[in-house]
GROMACS .gro file of C-alpha atoms in nm:
model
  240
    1UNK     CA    1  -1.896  13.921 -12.532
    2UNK     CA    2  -1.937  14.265 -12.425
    3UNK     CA    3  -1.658  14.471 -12.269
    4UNK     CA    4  -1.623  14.744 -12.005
    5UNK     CA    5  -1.622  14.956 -12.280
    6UNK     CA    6  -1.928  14.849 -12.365
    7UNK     CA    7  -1.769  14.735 -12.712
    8UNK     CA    8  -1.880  14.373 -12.879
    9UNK     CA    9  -1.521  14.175 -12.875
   10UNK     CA   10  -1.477  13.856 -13.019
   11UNK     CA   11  -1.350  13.570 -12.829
   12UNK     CA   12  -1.092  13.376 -13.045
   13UNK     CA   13  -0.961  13.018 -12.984
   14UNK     CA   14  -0.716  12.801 -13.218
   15UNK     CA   15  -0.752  12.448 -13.253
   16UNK     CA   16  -0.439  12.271 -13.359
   17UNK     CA   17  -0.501  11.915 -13.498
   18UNK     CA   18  -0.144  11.729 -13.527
   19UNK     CA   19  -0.145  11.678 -13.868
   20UNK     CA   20  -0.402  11.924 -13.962
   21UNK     CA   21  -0.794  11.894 -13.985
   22UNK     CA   22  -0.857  11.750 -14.335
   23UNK     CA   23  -0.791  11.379 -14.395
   24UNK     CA   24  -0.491  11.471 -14.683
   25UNK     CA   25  -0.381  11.779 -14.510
   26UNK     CA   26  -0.058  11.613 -14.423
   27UNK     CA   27   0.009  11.558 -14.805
   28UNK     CA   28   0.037  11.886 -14.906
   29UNK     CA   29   0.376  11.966 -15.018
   30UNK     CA   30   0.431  12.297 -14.753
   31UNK     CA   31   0.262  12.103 -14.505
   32UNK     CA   32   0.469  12.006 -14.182
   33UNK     CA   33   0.480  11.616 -14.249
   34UNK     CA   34   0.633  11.543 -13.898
   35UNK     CA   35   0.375  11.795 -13.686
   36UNK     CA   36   0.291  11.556 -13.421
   37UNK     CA   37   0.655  11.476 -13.294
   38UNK     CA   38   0.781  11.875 -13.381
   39UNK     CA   39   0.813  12.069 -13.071
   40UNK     CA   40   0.922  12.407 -13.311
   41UNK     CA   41   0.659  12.384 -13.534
   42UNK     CA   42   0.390  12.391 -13.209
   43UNK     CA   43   0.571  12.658 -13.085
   44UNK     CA   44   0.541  12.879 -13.433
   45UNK     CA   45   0.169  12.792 -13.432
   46UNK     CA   46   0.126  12.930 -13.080
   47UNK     CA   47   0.356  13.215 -13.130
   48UNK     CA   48   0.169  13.350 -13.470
   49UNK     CA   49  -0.189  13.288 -13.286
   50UNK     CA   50  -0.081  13.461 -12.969
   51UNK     CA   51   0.046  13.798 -13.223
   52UNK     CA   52  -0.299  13.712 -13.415
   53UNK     CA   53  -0.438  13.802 -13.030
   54UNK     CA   54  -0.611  13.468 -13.018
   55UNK     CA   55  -0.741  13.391 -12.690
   56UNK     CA   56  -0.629  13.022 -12.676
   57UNK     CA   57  -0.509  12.741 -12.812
   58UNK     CA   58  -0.626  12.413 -12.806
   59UNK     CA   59  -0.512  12.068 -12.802
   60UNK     CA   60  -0.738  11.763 -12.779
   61UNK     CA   61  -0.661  11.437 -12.700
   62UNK     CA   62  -0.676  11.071 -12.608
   63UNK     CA   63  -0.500  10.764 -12.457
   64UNK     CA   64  -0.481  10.525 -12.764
   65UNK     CA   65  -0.410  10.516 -13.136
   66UNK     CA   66  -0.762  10.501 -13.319
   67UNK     CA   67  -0.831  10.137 -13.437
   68UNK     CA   68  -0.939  10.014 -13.768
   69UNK     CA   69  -0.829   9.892 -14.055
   70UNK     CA   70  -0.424   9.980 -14.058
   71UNK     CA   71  -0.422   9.996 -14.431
   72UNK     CA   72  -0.650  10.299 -14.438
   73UNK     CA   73  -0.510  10.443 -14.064
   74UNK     CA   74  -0.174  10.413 -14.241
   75UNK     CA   75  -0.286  10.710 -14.468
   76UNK     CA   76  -0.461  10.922 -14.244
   77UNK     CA   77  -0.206  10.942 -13.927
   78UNK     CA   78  -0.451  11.196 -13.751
   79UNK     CA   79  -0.440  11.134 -13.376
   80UNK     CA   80  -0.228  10.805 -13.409
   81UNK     CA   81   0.115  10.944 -13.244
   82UNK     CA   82   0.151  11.288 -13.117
   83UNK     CA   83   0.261  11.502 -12.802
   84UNK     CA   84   0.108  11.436 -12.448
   85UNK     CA   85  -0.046  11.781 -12.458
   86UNK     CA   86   0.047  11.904 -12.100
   87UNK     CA   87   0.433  11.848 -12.152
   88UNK     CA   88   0.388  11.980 -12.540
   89UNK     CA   89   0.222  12.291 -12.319
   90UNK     CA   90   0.457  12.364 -12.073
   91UNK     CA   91   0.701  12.403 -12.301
   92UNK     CA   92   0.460  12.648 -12.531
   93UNK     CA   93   0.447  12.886 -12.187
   94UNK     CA   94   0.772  12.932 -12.167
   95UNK     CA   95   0.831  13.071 -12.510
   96UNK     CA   96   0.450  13.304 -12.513
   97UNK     CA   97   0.320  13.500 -12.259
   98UNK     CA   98  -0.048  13.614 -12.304
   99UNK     CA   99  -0.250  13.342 -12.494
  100UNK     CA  100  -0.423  13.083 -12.293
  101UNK     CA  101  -0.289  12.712 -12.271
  102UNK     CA  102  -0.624  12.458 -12.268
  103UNK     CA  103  -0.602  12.073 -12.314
  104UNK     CA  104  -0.824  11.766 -12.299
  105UNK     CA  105  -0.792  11.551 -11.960
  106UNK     CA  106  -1.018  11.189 -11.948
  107UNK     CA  107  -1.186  11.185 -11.623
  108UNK     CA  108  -1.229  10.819 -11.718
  109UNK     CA  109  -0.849  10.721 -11.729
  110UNK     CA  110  -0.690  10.963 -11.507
  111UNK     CA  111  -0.687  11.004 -11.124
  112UNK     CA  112  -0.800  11.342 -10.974
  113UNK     CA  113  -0.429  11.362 -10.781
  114UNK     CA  114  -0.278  11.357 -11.130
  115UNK     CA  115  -0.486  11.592 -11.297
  116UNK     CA  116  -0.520  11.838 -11.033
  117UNK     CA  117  -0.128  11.864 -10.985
  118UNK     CA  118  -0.039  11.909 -11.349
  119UNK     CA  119  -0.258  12.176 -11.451
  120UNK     CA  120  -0.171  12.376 -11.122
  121UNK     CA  121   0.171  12.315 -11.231
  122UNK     CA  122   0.115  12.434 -11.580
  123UNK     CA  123  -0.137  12.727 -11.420
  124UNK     CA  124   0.233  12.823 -11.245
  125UNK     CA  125   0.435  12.757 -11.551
  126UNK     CA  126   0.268  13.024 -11.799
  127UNK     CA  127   0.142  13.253 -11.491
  128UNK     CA  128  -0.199  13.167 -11.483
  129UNK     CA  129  -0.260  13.085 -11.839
  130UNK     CA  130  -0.354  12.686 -11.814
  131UNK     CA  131  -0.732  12.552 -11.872
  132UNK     CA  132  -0.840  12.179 -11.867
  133UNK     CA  133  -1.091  12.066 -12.128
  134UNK     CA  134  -1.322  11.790 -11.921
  135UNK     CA  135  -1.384  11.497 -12.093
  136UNK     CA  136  -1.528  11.151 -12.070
  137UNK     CA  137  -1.356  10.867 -12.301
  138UNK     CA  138  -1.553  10.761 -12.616
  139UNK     CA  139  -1.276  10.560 -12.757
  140UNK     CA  140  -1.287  10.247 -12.689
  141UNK     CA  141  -0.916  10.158 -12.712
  142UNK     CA  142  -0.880  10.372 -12.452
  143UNK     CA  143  -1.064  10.078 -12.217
  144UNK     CA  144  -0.780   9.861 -12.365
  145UNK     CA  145  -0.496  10.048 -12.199
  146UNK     CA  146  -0.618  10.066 -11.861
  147UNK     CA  147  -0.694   9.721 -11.791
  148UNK     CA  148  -1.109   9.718 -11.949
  149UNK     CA  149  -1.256   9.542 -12.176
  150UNK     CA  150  -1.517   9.820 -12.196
  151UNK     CA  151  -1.597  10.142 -12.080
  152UNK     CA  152  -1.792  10.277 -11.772
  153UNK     CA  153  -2.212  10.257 -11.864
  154UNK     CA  154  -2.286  10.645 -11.966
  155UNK     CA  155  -2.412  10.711 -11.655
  156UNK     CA  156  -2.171  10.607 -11.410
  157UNK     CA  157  -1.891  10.816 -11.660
  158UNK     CA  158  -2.069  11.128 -11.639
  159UNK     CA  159  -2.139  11.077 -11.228
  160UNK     CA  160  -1.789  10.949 -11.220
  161UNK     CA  161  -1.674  11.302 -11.425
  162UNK     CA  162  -1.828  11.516 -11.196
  163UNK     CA  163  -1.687  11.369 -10.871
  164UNK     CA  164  -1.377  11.369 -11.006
  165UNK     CA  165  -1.425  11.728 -11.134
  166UNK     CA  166  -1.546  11.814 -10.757
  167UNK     CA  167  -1.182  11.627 -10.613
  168UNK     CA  168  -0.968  11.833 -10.857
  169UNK     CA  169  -1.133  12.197 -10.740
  170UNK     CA  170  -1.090  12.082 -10.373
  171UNK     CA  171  -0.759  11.950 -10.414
  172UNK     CA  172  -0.633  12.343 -10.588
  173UNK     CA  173  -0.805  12.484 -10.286
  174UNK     CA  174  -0.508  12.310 -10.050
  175UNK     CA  175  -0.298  12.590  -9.972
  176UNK     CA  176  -0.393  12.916  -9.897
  177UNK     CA  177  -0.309  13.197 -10.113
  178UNK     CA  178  -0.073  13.358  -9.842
  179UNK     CA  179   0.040  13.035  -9.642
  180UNK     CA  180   0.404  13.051  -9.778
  181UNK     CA  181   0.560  13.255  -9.572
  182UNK     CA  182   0.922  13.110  -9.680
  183UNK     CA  183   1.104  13.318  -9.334
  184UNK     CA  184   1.467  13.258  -9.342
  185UNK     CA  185   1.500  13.472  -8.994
  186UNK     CA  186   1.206  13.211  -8.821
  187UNK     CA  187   1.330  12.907  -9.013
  188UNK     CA  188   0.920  12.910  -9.114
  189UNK     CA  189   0.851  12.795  -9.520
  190UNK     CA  190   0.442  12.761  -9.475
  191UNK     CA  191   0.225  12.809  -9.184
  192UNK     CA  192   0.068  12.516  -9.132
  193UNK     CA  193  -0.261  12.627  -9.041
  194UNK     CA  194  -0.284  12.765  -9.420
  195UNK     CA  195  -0.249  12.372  -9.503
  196UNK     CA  196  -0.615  12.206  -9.595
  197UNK     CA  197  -0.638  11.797  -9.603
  198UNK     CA  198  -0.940  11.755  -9.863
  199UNK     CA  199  -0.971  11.390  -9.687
  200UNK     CA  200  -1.315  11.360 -10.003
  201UNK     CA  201  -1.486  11.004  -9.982
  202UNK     CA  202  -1.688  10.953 -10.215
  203UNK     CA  203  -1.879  10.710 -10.466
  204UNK     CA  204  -1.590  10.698 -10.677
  205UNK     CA  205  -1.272  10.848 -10.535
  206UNK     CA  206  -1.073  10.858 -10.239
  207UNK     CA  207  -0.867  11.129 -10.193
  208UNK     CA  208  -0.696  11.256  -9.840
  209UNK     CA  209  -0.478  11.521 -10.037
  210UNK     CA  210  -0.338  11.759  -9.978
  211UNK     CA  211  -0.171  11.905 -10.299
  212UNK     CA  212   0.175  11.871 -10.326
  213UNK     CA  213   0.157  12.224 -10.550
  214UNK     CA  214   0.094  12.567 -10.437
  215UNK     CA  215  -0.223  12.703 -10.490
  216UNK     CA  216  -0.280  12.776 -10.908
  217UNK     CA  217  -0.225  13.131 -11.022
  218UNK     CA  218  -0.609  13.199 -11.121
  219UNK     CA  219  -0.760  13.116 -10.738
  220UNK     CA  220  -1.007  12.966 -10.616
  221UNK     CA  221  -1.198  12.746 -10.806
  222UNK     CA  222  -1.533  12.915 -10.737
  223UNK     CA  223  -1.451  13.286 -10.826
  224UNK     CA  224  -1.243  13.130 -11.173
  225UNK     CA  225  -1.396  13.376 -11.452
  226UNK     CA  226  -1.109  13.225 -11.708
  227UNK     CA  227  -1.032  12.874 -11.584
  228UNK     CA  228  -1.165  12.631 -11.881
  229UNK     CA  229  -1.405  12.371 -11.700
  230UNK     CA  230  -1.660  12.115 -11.855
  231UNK     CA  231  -2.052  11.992 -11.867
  232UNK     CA  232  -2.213  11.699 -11.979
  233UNK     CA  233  -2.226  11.893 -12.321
  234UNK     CA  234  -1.820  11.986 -12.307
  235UNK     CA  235  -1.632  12.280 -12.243
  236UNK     CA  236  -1.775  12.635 -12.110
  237UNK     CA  237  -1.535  12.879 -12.072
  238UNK     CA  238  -1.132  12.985 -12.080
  239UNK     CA  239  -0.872  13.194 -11.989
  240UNK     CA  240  -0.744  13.470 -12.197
   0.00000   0.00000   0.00000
């Protein structure tokens, strides 16, 4: 990208597998052999990106172990127990301050309410730092775990993705930016007229919202030049 210097910069974002991104990675002697379940070692990687002046970091995800033959799976432990990455994230913000926070959120197995409150939350935790990777679920297993025996046809994911997309915006958009007044003198926390019920019915979802979470850090979700968001053909853009 180009900058208002007018200067090319390069836009740099680090993708952290849990046990690294070769099959035998975790065999290497210096490796971290317990990286999925080690809080410190996340927070070193994150800490030596964000002085590297990375952009982001990334963590994918899923909602089930990868099936197979357990023999094999046994020796490649790649994506088979590791951090849910929001928590793992939240506590990442706390300890950085400038590199951007992005993660991988199903629309197929997750509700719109869910979503939409914890990456406001961690949008408030790191100051405006948080983007959500939009996703539909290949995995099969996942299907297993939510009470399917298969996933939703192609289409109806992808239609299902970008309702649900649509509910999250609408659902950051529930307080206005200025409607916490928090007045000790008038006994007044909010003005109430700075309160918006999305009450979205759709194909889908049925949300009434509002958000039980102040308004995220980076605004409205039209004007977001850093919020990470998806397509049919994954991720666009993120926060620096």
């Amino acid at each position: 990208m180009t900058s208002s210097s007018g200067r090319r910069q390069m836009k740099l974002g680090a993708f952290f597998h849990p046990t690294g991104h070769h099959v035998a990675s975790w065999l290497h002697p210096e490796a971290q052999i317990d990286a999925g379940t080690n809080v410190e070692h996340y927070i070193e990687l994150a800490q030596t990106a964000e002085r590297a002046k990375f952009d982001l970091m990334f963590l994918a995800d899923a909602l089930a172990t990868r099936d197979g033959n357990l023999e094999a799976l046994s020796r490649w432990p790649q994506y088979m127990a590791y951090f849910e990455p929001i928590t793992l994230l939240s506590a990442i913000a706390s300890v950085t301050r400038h590199i951007g926070l992005v993660s991988t959120a199903t629309t197929s197995y997750n509700e719109p309410y869910n979503v939409a409150r914890k990456y406001a939350s961690l949008d408030h935790i790191s100051h405006g730092r948080a983007g959500w990777n939009v996703v539909t679920s290949a995995n099969i297993t996942e299907a297993y775990n939510f009470g399917r025996e298969e996933h939703f046809e192609h289409g109806e994911r992808y239609d299902r993705a970008v309702e649900f997309t649509e509910v999250v915006f609408g659902l950051w958009d529930s307080w206005d930016d200025d409607a916490f007044i928090r007045d000790r003198a008038s006994a007044r926390y909010f003005d109430p007229k700075k309160l918006h019920y999305l009450r979205h019915k759709g194909e889908h979802f049925s949300v009434r919202g509002p958000l039980n979470v102040a308004r995220p850090p980076q605004g409205k979700t039209g004007d977001l030049p850093g919020r990470l968001v998806g397509s049919r053909n994954g991720a666009r853009r993120a926060h620096r």
